[in-house]
mmCIF file of C-alpha atoms in Angstrom:
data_model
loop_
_atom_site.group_PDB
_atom_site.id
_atom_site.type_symbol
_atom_site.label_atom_id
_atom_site.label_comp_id
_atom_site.label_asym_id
_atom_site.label_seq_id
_atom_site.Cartn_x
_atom_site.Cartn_y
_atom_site.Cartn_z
ATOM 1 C CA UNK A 5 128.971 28.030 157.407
ATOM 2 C CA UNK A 6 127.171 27.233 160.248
ATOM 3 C CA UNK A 7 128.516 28.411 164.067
ATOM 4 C CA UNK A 8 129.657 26.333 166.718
ATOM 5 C CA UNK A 9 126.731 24.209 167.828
ATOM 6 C CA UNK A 10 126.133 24.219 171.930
ATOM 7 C CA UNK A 11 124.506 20.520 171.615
ATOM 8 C CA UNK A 12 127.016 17.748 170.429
ATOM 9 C CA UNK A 13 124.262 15.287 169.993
ATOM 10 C CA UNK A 14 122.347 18.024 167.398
ATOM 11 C CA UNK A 15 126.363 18.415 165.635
ATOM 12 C CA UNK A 16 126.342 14.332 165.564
ATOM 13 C CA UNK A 17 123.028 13.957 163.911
ATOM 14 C CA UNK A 18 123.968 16.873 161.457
ATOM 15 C CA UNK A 19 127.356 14.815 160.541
ATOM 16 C CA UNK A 20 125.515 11.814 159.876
ATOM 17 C CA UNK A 21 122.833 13.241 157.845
ATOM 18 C CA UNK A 22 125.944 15.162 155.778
ATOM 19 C CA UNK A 23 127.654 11.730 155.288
ATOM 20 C CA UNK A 24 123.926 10.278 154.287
ATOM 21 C CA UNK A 25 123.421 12.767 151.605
ATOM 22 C CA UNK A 26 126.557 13.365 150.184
ATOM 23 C CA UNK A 27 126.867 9.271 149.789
ATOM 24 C CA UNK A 28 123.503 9.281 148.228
ATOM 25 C CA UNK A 29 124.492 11.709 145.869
ATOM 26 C CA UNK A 30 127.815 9.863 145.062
ATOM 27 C CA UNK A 31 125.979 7.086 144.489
ATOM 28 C CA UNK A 32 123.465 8.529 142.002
ATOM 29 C CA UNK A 33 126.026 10.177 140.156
ATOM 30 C CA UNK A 34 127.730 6.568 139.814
ATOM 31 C CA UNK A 35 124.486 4.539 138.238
ATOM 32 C CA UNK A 36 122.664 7.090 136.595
ATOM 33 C CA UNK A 37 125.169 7.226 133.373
ATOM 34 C CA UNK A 38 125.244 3.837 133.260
ATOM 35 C CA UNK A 39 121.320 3.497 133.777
ATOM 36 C CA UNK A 40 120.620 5.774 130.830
ATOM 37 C CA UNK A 41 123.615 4.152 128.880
ATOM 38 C CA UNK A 42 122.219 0.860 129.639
ATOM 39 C CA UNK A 43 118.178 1.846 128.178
ATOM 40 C CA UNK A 44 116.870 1.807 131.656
ATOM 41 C CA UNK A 45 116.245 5.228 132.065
ATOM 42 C CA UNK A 46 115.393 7.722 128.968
ATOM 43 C CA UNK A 47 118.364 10.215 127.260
ATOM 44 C CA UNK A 48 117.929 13.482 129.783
ATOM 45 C CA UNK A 49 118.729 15.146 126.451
ATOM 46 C CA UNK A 50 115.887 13.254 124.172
ATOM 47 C CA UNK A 51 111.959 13.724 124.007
ATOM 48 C CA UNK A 52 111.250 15.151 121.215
ATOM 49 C CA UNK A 53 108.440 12.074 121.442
ATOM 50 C CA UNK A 54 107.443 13.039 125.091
ATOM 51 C CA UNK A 55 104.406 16.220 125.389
ATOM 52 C CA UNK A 56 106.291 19.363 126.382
ATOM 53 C CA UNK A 57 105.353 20.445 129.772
ATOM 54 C CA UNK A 58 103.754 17.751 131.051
ATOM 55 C CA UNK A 59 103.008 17.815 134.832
ATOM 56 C CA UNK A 60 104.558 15.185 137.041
ATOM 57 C CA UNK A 61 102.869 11.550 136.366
ATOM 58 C CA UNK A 62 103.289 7.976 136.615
ATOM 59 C CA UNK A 63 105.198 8.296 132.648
ATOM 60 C CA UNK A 64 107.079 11.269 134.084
ATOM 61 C CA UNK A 65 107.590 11.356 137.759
ATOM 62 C CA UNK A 66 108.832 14.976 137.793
ATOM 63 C CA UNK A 67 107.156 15.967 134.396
ATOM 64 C CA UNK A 68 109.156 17.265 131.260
ATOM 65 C CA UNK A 69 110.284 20.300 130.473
ATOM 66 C CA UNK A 70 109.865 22.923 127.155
ATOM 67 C CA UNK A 71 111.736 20.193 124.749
ATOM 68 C CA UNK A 72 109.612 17.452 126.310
ATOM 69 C CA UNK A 73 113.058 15.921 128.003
ATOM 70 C CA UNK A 74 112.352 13.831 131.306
ATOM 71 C CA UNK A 75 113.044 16.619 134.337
ATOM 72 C CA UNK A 76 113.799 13.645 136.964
ATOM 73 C CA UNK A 77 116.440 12.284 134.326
ATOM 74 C CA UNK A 78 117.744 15.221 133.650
ATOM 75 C CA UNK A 79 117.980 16.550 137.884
ATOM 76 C CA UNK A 80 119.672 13.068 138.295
ATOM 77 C CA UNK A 81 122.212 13.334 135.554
ATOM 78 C CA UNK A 82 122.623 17.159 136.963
ATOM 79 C CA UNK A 83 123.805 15.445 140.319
ATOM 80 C CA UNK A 84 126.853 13.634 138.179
ATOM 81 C CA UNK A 85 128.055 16.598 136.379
ATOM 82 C CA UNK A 86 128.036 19.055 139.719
ATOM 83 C CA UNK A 87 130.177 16.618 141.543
ATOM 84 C CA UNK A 88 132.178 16.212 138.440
ATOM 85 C CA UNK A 89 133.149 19.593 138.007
ATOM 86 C CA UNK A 90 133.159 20.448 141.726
ATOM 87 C CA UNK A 91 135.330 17.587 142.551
ATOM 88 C CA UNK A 92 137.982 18.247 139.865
ATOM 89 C CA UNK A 93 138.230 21.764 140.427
ATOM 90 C CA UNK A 94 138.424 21.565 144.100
ATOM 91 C CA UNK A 95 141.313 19.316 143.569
ATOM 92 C CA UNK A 96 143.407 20.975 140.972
ATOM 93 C CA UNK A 97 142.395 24.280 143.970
ATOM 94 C CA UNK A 98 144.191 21.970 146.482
ATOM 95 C CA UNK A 99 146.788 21.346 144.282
ATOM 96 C CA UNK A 100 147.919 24.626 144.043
ATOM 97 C CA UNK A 101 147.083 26.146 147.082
ATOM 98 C CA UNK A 102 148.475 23.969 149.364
ATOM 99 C CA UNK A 103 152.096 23.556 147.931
ATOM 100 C CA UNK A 104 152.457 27.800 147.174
ATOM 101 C CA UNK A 105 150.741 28.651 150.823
ATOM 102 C CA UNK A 106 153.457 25.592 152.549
ATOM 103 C CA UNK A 107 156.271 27.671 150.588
ATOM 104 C CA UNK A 108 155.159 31.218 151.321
ATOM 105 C CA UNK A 109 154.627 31.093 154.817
ATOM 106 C CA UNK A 110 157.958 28.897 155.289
ATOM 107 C CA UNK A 111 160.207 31.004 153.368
ATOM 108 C CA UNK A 112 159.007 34.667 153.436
ATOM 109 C CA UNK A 113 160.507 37.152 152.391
ATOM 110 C CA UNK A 114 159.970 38.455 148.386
ATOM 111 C CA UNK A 115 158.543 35.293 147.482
ATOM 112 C CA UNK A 116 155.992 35.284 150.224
ATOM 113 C CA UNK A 117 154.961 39.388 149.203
ATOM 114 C CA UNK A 118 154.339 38.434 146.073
ATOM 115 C CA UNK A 119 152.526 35.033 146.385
ATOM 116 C CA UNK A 120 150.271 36.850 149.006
ATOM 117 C CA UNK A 121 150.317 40.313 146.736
ATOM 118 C CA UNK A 122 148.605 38.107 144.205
ATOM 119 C CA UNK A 123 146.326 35.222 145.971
ATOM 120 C CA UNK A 124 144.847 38.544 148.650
ATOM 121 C CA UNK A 125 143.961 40.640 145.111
ATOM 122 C CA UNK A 126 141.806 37.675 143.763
ATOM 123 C CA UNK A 127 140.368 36.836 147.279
ATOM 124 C CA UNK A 128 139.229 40.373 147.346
ATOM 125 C CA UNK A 129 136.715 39.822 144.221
ATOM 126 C CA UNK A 130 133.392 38.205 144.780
ATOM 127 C CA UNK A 131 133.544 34.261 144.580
ATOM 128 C CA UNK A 132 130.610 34.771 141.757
ATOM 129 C CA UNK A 133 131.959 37.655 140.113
ATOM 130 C CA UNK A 134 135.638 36.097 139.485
ATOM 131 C CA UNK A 135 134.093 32.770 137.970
ATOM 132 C CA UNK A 136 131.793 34.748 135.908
ATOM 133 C CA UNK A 137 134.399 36.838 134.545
ATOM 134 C CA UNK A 138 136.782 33.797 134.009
ATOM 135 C CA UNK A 139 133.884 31.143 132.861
ATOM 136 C CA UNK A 140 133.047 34.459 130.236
ATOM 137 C CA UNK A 141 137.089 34.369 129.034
ATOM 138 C CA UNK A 142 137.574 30.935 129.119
ATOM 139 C CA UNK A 143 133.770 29.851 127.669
ATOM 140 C CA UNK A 144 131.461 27.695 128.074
ATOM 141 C CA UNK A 145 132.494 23.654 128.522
ATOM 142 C CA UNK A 146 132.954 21.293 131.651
ATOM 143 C CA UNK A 147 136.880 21.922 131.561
ATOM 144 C CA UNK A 148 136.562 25.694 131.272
ATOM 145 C CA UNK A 149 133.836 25.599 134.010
ATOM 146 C CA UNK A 150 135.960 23.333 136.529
ATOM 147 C CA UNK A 151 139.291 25.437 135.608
ATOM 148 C CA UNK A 152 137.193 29.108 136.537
ATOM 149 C CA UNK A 153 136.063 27.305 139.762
ATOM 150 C CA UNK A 154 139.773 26.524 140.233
ATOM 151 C CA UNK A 155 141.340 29.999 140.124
ATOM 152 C CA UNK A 156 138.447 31.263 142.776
ATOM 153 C CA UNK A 157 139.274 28.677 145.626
ATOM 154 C CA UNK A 158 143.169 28.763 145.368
ATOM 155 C CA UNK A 159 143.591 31.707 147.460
ATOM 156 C CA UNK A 160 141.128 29.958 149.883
ATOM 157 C CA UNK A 161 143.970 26.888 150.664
ATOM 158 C CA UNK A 162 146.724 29.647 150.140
ATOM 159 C CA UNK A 163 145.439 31.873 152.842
ATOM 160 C CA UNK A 164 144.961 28.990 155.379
ATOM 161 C CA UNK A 165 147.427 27.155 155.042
ATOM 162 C CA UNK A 166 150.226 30.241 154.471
ATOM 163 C CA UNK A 167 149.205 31.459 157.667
ATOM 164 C CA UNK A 168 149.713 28.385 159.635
ATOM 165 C CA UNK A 169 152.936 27.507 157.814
ATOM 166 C CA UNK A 170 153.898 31.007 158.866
ATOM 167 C CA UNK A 171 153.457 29.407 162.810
ATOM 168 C CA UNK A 172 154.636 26.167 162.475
ATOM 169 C CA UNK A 173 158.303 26.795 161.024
ATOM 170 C CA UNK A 174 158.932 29.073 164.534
ATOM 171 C CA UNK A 175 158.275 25.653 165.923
ATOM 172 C CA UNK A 176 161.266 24.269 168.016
ATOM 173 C CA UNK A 177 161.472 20.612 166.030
ATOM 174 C CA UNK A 178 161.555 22.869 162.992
ATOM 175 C CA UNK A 179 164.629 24.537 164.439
ATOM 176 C CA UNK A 180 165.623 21.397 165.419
ATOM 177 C CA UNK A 181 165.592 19.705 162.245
ATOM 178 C CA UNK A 182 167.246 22.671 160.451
ATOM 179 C CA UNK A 183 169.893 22.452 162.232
ATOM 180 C CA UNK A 184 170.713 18.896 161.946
ATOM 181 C CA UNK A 185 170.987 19.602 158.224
ATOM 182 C CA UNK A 186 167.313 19.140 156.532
ATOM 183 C CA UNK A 187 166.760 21.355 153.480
ATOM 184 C CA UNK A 188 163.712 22.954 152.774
ATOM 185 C CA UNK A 189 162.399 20.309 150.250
ATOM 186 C CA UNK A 190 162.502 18.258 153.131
ATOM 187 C CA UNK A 191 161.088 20.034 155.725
ATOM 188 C CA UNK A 192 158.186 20.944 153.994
ATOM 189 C CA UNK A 193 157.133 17.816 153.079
ATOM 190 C CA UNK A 194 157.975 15.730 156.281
ATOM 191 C CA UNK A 195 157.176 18.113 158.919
ATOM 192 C CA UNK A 196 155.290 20.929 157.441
ATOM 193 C CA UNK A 197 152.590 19.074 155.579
ATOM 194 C CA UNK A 198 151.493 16.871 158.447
ATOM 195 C CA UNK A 199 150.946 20.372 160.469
ATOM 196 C CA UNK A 200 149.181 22.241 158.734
ATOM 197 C CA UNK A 201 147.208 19.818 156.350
ATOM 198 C CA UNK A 202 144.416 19.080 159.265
ATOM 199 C CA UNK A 203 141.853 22.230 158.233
ATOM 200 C CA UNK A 204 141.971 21.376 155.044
ATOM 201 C CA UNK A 205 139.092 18.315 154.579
ATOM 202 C CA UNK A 206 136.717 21.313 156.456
ATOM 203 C CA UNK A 207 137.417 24.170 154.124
ATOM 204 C CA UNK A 208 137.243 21.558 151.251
ATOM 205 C CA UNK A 209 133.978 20.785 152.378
ATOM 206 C CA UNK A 210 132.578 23.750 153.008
ATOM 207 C CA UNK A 211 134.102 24.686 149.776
ATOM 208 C CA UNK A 212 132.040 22.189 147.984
ATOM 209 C CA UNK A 213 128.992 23.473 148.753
ATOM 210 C CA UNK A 214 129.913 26.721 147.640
ATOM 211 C CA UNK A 215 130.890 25.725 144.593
ATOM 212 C CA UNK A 216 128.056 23.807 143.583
ATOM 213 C CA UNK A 217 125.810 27.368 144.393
ATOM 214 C CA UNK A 218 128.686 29.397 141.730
ATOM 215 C CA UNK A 219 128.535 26.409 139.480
ATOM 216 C CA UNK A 220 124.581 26.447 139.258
ATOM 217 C CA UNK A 221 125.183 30.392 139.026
ATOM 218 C CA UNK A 222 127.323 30.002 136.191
ATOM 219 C CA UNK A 223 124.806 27.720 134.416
ATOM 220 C CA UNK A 224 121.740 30.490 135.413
ATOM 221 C CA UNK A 225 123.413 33.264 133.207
ATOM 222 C CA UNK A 226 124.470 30.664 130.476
ATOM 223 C CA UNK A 227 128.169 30.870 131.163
ATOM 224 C CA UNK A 228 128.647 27.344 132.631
ATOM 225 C CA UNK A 229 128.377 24.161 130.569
ATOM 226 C CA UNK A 230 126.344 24.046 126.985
ATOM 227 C CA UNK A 231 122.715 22.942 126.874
ATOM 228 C CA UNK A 232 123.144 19.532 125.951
ATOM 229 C CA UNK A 233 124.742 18.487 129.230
ATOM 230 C CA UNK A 234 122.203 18.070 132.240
ATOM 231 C CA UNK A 235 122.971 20.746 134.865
ATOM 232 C CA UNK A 236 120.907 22.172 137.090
ATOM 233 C CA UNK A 237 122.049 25.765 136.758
ATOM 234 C CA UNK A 238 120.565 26.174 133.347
ATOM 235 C CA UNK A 239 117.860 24.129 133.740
ATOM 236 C CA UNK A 240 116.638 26.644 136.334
ATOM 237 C CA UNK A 241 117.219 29.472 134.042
ATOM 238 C CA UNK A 242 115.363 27.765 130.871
ATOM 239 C CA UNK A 243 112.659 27.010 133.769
ATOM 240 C CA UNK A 244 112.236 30.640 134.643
ATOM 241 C CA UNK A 245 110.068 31.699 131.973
ATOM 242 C CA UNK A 246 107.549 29.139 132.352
ATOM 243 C CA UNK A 247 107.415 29.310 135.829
ATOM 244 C CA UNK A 248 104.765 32.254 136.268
ATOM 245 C CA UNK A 249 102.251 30.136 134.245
ATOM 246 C CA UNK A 250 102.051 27.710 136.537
ATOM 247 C CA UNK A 251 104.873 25.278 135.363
ATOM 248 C CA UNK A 252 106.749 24.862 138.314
ATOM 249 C CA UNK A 253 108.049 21.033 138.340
ATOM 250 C CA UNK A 254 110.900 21.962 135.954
ATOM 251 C CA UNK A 255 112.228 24.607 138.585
ATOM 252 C CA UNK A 256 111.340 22.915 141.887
ATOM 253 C CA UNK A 257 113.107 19.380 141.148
ATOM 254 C CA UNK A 258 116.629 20.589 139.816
ATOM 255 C CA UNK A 259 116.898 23.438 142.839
ATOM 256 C CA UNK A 260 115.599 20.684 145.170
ATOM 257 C CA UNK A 261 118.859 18.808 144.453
ATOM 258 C CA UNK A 262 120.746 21.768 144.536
ATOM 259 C CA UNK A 263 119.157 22.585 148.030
ATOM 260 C CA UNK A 264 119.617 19.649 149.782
ATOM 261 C CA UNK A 265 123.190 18.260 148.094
ATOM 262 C CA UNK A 266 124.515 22.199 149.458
ATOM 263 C CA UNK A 267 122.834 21.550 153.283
ATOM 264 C CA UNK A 268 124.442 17.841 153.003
ATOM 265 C CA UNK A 269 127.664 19.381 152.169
ATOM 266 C CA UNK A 270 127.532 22.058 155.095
ATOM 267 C CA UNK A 271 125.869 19.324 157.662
ATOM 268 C CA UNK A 272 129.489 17.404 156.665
ATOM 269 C CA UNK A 273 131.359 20.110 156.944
ATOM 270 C CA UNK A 274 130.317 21.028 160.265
ATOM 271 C CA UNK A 275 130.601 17.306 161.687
ATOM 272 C CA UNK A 276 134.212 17.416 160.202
ATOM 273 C CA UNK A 277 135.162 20.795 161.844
ATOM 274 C CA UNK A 278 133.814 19.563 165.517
ATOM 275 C CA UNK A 279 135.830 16.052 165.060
ATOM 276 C CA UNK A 280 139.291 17.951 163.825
ATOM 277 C CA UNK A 281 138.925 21.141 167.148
ATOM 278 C CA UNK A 282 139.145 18.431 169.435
ATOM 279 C CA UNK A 283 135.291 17.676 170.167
ATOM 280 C CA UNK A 284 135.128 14.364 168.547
ATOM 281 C CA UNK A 285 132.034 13.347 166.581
ATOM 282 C CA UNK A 286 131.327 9.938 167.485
ATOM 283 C CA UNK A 287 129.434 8.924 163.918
ATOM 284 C CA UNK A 288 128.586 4.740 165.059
#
């Protein structure tokens, strides 16, 4: 996301600053469930007691929104389903990706046509498009949301990781191991894994922050996860209409968080990419 930065010390304080935020995120996603399960902080779904719309004050520190519900309970609760649903689709992407690009690019052939037939036709669609269409098949819920997330960043970790597989295997201790007997099974996992494993933590990050932007997409046009659960795509979208009167607190806090979790995630991401090239990031 971000080029190749001519000052390491700018790169460094980026990393840190990604590590900062993304741990401060973690971390709010952690206690806030357990705050609001615990009575210290209000239900982000109650308040039908609370004035609707009321601007940010000492009761409300981010104001409340057109059911009266608490906005800064609400964009905090919106930081623990995003990583939620990003994390477990992200994995389940890795999951795939990595195993069916190791096999394609070390076997060839029909298999590796077809595998690359398939993942290049869905890499071809827009990342926004493709989870609309599959969050609109699948509907609405946080399982259907993290599975349409899924399918869009497979071919991402097949493409990647086909393509180096495809270099490594022409690799003389490849050769070497082939011919003192190792199957492919083996191969694959003891010498082919290690190889070609090392871009993935940068395209996973990277990938994060992209798929908190389709995620808060998918909540905009109502395709993501249903109303009662806190995210900050739909609370944008229910924000909309009120925001030319003047109402802006319930749009500025949840895209805020969106904002700044998506630059922590890219700041990461870039520290990560200088440290695996070979100019290390020295983060202490």
């Amino acid at each position: 996301m971000f080029h190749r930065l001519a000052n390491p010390s700018l790169s460094v304080r980026m990393a840190r600053w990604g590590i900062a935020i993304v741990a401060l995120y973690g971390l709010i996603a952690l206690i806030t469930p357990w705050l609001v399960q615990a009575g210290l902080l209000p239900d982000p779904n109650g308040g039908l007691e609370n004035p609707i719309y009321a601007p940010p004050s000492l009761a409300h520190w981010c104001g409340t929104d057109r059911l009266g519900r608490d906005v800064c309970v609400r964009t905090l609760s919106g930081s623990s389903v995003a990583l939620q649903v990003v994390l477990i689709a992200l994995l389940l992407a890795l999951a795939i990706g990595v195993p069916l690009g190791m096999v394609s690019g070390y076997l060839g052939g029909g298999v590796d046509r077809l595998l690359v037939l398939v993942m290049d036709t869905l890499y071809t669609l827009p990342v926004l498009l493709l989870s609309v269409v599959l969050a609109f098949l699948l509907g609405r819920g946080l399982p259907n949301a993290a599975a349409a997330l899924c399918v869009v960043y497979v071919p991402q970790y097949f493409r990647v990781v086909r393509n180096q597989s495809a270099q490594v295997k022409a690799e003389l201790f490849i050769e070497a191991a082939r011919s003192l007997g190792a199957g492919p099974a083996w191969i694959l996992r003891r010498y082919l894994f290690r190889n070609v494993i090392t871009s993935v933590p940068v395209l996973l990050t990277l990938n994060a922050a992209d798929a908190v932007l389709v995620l808060g997409g998918l909540g905009f046009l109502g395709l993501g996860l249903p109303e009662t659960i806190p995210e900050w795509g739909s609370d944008l979208q229910q924000a909309l209409t009120a925001l030319p009167t003047g109402i802006w607190w319930t749009a500025l806090f949840p895209g805020l968080a969106m904002f700044v979790l998506v630059l922590g995630l890219s700041f990461l991401g870039e520290g990560l990419e200088n440290w695996l090239s070979g100019s290390p990031v020295n983060l202490s």
